[in-house]
Short mmCIF file of C-alpha atoms in Angstrom, two decimals:
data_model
loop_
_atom_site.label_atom_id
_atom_site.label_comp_id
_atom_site.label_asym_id
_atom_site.label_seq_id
_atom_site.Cartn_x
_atom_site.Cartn_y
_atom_site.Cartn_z
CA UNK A 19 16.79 -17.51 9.56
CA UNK A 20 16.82 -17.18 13.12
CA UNK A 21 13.81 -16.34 14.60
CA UNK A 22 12.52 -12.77 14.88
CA UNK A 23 11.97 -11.00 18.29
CA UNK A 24 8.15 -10.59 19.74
CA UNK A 25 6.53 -7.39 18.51
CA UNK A 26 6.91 -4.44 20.38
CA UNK A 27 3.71 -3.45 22.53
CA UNK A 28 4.64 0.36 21.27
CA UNK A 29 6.90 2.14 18.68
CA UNK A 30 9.19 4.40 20.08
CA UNK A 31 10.09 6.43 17.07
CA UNK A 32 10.52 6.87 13.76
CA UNK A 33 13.80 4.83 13.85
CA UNK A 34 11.68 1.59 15.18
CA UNK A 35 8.81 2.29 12.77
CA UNK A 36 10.53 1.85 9.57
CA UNK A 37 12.80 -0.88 10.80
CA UNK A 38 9.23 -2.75 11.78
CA UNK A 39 7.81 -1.94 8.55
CA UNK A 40 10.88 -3.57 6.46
CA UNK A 41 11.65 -6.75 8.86
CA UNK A 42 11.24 -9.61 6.68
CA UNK A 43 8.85 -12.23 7.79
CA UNK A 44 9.50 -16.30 7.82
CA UNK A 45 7.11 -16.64 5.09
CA UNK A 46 9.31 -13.25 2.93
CA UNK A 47 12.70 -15.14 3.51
CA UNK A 48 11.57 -18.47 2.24
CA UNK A 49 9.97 -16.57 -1.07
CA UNK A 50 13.52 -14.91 -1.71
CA UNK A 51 15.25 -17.95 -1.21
CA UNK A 52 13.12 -19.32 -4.39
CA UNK A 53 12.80 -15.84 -6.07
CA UNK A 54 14.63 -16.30 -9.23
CA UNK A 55 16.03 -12.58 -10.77
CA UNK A 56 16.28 -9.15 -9.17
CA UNK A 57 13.43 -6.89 -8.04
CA UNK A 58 12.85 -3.51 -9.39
CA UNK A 59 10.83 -1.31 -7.91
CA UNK A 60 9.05 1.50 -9.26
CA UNK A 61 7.82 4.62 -8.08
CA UNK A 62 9.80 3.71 -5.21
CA UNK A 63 9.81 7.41 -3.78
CA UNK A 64 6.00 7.36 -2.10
CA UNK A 65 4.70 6.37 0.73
CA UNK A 66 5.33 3.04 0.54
CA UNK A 67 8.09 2.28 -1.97
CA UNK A 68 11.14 2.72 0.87
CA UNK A 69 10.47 0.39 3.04
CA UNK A 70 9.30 -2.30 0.57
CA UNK A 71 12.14 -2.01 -0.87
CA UNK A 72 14.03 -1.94 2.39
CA UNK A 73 12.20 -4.96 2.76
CA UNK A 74 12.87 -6.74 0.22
CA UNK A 75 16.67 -6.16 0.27
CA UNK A 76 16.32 -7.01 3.87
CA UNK A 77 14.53 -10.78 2.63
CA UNK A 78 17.21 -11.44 0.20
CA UNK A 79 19.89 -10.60 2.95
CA UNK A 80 18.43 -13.15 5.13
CA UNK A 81 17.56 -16.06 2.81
CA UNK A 82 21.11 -15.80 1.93
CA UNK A 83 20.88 -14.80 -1.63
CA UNK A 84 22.35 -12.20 -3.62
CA UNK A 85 19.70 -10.41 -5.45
CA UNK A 86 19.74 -6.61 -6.51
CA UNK A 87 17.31 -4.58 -5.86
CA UNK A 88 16.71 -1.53 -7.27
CA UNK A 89 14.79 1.74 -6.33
CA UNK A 90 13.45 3.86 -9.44
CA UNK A 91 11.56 7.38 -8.87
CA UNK A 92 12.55 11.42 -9.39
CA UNK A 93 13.46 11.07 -5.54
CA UNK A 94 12.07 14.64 -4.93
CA UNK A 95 11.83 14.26 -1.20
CA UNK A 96 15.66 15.31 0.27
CA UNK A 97 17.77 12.35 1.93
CA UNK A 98 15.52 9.51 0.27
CA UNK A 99 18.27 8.56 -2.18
CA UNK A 100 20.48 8.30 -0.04
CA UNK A 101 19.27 6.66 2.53
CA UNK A 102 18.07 3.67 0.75
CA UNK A 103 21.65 3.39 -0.87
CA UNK A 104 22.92 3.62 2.78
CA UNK A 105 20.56 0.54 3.19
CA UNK A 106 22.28 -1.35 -0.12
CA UNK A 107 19.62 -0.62 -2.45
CA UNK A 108 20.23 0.68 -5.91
CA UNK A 109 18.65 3.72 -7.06
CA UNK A 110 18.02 5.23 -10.47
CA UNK A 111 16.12 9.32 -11.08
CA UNK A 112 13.61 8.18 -13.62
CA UNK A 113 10.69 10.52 -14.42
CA UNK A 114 8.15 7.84 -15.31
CA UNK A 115 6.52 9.49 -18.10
CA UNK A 116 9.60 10.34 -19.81
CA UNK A 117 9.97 7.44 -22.70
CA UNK A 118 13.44 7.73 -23.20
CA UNK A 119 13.97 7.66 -19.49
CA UNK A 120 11.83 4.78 -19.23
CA UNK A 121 13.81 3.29 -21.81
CA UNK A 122 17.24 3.37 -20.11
CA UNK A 123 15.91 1.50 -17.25
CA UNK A 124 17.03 -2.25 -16.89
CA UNK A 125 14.91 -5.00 -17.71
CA UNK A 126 14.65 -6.84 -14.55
CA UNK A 127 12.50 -10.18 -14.35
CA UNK A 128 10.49 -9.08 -11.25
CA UNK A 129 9.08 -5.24 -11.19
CA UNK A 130 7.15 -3.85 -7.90
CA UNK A 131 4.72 -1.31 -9.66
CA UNK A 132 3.94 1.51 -7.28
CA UNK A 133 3.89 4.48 -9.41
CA UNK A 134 0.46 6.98 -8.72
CA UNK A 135 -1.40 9.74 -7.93
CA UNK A 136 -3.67 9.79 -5.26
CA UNK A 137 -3.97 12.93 -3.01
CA UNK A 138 -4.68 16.42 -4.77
CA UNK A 139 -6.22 14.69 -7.30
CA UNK A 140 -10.01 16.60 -7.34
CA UNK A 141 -7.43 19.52 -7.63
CA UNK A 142 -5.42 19.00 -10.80
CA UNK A 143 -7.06 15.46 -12.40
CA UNK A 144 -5.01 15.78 -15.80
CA UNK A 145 -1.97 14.66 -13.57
CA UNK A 146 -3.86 12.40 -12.11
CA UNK A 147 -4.43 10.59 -15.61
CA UNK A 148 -1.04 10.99 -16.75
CA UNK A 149 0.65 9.51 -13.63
CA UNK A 150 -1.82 6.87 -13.48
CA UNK A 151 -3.26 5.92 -16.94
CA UNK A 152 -0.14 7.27 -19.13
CA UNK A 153 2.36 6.16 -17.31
CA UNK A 154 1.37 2.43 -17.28
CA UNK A 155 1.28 2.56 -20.68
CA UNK A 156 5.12 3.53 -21.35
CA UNK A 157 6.62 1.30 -18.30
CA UNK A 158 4.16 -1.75 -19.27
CA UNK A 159 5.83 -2.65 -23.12
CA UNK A 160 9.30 -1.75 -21.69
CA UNK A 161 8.96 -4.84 -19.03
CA UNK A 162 6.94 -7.14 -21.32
CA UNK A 163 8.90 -10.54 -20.22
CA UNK A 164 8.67 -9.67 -16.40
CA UNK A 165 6.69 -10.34 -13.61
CA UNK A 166 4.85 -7.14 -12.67
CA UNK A 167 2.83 -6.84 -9.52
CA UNK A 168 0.84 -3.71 -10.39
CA UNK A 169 -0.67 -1.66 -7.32
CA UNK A 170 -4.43 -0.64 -7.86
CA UNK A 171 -6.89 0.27 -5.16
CA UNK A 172 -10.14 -0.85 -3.70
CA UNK A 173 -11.37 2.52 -5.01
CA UNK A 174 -11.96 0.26 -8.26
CA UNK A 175 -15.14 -0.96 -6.80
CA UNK A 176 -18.55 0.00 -5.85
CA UNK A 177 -19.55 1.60 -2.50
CA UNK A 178 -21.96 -0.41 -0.11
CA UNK A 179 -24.24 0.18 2.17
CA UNK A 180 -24.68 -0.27 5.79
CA UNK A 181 -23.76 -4.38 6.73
CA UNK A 182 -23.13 -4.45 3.12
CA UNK A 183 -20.49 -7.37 1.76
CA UNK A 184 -16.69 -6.32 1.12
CA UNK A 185 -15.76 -6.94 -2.42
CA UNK A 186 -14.28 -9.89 -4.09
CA UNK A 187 -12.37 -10.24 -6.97
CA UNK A 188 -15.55 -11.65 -8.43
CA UNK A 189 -17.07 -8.14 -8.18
CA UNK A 190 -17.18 -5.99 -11.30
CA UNK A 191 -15.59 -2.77 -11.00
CA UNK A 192 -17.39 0.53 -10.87
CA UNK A 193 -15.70 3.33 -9.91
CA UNK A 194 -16.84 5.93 -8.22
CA UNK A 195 -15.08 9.65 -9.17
CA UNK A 196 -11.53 10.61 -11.39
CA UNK A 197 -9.24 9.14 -9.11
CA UNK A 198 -11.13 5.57 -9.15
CA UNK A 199 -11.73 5.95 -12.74
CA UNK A 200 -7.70 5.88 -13.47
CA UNK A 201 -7.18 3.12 -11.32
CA UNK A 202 -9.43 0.96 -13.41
CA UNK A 203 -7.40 2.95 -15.99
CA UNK A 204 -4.09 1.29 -14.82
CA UNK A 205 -5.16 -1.85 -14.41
CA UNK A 206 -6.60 -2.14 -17.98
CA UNK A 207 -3.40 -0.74 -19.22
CA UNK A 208 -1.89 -3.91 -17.94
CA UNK A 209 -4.71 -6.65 -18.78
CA UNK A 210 -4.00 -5.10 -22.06
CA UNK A 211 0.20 -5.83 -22.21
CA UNK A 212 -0.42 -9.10 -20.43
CA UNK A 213 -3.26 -10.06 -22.74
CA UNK A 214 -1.37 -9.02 -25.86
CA UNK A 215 2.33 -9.71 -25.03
CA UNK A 216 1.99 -12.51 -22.20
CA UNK A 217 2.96 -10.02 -19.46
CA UNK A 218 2.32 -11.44 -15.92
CA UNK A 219 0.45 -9.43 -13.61
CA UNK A 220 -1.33 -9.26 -10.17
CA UNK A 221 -3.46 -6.38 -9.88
CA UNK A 222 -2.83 -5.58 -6.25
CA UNK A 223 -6.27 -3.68 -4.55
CA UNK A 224 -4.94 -2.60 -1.87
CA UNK A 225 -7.62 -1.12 0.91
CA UNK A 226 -5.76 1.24 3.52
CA UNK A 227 -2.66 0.39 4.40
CA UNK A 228 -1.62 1.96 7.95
CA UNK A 229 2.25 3.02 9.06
CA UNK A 230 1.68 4.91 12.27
CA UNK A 231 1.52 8.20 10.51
CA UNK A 232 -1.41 7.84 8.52
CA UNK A 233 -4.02 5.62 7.65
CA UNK A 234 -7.87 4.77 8.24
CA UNK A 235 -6.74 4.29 11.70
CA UNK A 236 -4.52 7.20 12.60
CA UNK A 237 -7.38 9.33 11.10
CA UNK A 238 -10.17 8.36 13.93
CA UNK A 239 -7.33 8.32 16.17
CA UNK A 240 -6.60 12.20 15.27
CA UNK A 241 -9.97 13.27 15.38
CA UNK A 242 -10.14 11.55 19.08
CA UNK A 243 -7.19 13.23 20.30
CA UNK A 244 -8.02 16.44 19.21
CA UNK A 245 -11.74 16.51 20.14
CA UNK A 246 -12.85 16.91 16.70
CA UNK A 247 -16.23 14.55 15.77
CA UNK A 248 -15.57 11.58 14.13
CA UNK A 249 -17.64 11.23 10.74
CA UNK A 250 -19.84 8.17 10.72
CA UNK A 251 -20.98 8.06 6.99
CA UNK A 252 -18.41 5.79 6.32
CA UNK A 253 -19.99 3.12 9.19
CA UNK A 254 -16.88 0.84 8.85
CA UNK A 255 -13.62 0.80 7.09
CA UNK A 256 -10.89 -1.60 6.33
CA UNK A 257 -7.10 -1.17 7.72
CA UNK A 258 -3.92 -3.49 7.26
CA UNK A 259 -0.49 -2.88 8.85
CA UNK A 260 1.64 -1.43 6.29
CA UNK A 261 4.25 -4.12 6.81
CA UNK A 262 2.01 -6.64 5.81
CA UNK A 263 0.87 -5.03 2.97
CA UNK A 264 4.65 -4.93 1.85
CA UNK A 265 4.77 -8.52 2.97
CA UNK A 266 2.24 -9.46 0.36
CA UNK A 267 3.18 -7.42 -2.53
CA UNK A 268 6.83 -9.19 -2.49
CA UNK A 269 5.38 -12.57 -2.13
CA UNK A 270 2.13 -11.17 -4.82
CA UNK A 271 5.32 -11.53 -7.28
CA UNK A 272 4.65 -15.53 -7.22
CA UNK A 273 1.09 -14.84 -7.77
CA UNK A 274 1.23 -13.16 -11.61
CA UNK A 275 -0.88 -14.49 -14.21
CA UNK A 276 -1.82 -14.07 -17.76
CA UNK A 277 -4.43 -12.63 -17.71
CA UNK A 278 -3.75 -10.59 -14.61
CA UNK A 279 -5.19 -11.70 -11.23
CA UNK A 280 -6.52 -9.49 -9.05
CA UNK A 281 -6.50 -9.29 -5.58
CA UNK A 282 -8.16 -8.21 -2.93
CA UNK A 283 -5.76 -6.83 -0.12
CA UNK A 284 -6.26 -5.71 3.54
CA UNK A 285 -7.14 -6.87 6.97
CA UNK A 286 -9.43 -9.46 7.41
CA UNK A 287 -11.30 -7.17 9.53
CA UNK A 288 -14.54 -4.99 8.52
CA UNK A 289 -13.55 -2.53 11.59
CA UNK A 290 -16.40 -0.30 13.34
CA UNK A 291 -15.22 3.31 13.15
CA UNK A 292 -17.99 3.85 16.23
CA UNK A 293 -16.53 1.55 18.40
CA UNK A 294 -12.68 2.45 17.10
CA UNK A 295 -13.32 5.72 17.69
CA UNK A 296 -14.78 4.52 20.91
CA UNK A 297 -11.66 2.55 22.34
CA UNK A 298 -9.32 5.84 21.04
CA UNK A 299 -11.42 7.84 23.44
CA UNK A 300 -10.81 5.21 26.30
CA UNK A 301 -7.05 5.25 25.70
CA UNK A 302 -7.06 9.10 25.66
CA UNK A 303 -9.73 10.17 28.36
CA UNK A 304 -11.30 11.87 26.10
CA UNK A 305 -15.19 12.11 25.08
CA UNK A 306 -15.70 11.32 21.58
CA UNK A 307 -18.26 12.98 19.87
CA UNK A 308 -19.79 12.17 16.50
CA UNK A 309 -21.55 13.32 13.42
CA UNK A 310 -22.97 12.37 9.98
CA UNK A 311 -25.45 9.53 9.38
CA UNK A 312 -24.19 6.21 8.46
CA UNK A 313 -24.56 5.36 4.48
CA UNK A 314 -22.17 4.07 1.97
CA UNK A 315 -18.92 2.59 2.78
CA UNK A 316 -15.48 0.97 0.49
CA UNK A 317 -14.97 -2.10 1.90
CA UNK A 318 -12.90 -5.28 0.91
CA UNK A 319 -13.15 -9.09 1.65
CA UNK A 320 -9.30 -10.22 1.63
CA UNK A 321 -10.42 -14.14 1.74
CA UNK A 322 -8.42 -15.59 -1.50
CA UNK A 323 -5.63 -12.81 -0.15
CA UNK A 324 -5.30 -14.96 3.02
CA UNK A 325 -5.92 -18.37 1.85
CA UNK A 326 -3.28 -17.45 -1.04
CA UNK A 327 -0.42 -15.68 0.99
CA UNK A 328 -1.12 -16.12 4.77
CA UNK A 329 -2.89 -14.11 7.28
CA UNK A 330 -1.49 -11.12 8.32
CA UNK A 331 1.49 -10.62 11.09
CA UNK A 332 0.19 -7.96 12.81
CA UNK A 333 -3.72 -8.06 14.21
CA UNK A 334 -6.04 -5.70 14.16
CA UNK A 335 -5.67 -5.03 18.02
CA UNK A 336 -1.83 -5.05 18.07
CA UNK A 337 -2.08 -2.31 15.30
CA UNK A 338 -5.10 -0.16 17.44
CA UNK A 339 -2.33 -0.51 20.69
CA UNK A 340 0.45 0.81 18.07
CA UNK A 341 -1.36 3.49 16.80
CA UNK A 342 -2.83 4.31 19.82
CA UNK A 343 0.39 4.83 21.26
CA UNK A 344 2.13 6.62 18.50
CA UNK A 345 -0.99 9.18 18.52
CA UNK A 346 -0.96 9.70 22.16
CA UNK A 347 3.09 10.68 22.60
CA UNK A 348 2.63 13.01 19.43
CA UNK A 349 4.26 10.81 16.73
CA UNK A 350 4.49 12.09 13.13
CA UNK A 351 1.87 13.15 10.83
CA UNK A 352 2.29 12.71 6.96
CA UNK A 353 -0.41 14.99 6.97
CA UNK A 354 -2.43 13.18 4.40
CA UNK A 355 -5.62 11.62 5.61
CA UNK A 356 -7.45 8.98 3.40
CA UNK A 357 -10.90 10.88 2.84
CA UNK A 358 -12.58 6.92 3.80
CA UNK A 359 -15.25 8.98 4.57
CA UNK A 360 -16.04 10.23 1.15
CA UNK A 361 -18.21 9.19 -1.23
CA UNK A 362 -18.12 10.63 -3.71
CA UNK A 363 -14.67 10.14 -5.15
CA UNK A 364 -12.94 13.59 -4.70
CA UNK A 365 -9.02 13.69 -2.91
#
């Protein structure tokens, strides 16, 4: 592979966004070299299922081998299908709770698991449940014999206080609200194949991923630009670039185990939404202003993630710079902030 160009100090655009999410790393195009079987990935129609895939295909491309990889979701948003077919990545429609579509679906050896429910759910929770409890439970005995890596959430465990440890994988889980309650609802879904039928698994926590147009990140960044206060109950949060994230689900695929292992994923980071907020104000001349009283906070400590898989690519003040930026010159919203503020489980 020859060796990638320096990171950007800014992205431009949307253009240079996605192709910075998807660009394979060193450590990416050595695991597809080894990667035995295609990659299916599914639920490949959210926020992050595109450019994983994209990534992926883009891994295999380099490494020089000829892997499919193939993109499975309803594809409700207009262009999506076709532009990852544009990028050489198979797609199949598959509503995910639909057995006999579920059935039709090819068996491959390596499955990327991002099907959920998130946002909206305090407003309709029996989706919730179906997309992220039933669901499991009709993909997870059709790929018995593969290698799933399963994204969960850090929403699985407890809230701490202020100075308060992140989470291991040691940690029991105790979630906190619906949403957290069918996460832990997923993953047992899939201790249960993998316990039962040998399945191997890696139950994938992730803790705030960022892309530019949302995230923990983008959210402080937001409330900066626009001179709204910036809410302090949540004293510090966690972030990872969204890139990296990717990075370490592909790679996650070397990690399954039966039983499933969990991980812990995000930056390595606790990040001060004070003094975030703090530097957004100094990029923006503006006064930042604040409110609420620092209590409980979801937080993560990614140390087996890193000692397993690698530090991240991107730092934590590369990805301030970048989202700094992309704020500033009016980038694009997704319009779906991450409530890290909340505790008490509602979306």
């Amino acid at each position: 592979m020859s060796e990638l160009p320096p990171l950007p100090d800014a992205v431009r655009d949307g253009l240079e966004l996605e192709a910075l999410l998807s660009r394979p790393s060193a450590a990416d195009v050595d695991f597809a070299r080894a990667l035995a079987g295609d990659v299916i990935v599914l639920g490949a129609g959210g926020k992050m299922g595109p450019s994983l895939a994209l990534r992926v295909r883009r891994s295999c491309e380099a490494a020089g081998v000829k892997h499919r990889v193939l993109a499975v979701a309803r594809f409700s948003e207009p262009g999506l299908r076709a532009a990852l077919e544009r990028d050489g990545i198979e797609t199949i429609a598959c509503d995910l709770l639909d057995p006999g579509d579920v059935a039709r679906l090819p068996r491959y050896p390596n499955v990327l698991f991002l099907a959920g429910r998130k946002f909206g759910s305090s407003g309709r929770p029996d989706l919730t449940w179906a997309q992220n409890v039933v669901v499991p439970s009709i993909v997870a005995p059709h790929f018995a014999g593969s290698r799933v890596v399963v994204f969960s959430s850090g929403n699985v465990y407890p809230l701490v206080g202020p100075g308060g440890a992140g989470a291991t994988e040691q940690d029991p889980v105790a979630p906190v609200g619906e949403y957290a309650q069918t996460c832990v609802g997923r993953e047992r879904v899939f201790e249960h194949a993998s316990r039962e039928r040998g399945t191997r698994c890696l139950l994938f926590r992730l803790f705030y991923a960022v892309d530019l147009r949302y995230g923990t990140l983008v959210d402080v960044a937001r409330h900066v630009l626009s001179g709204e206060p910036v809410d302090l109950r949540a004293s510090h949060v966690n972030a990872i670039w969204k890139g990296d994230a990717n990075s370490y689900a592909f790679r996650g695929l070397s990690l399954c185990e039966s039983p499933p292992l969990p991980l812990v994923v995000t930056g390595p980071e606790s990040v001060s939404v004070r003094t975030v907020a703090e530097f957004f104000g100094q990029r923006f001349g503006r006064p930042v202003c604040f409110t609420g009283t620092p209590g409980l906070a979801l937080l993560g400590d990614p140390a087996l993630c890193g000692s397993l898989l690698g530090p991240p690519e991107v730092p934590l003040s590369r990805l301030l710079d970048w989202v700094a930026a992309w704020v500033q010159q009016g980038g694009r919203s997704l319009g779906k902030p991450t409530h890290f503020e909340a505790t008490d489980g509602r979306f």
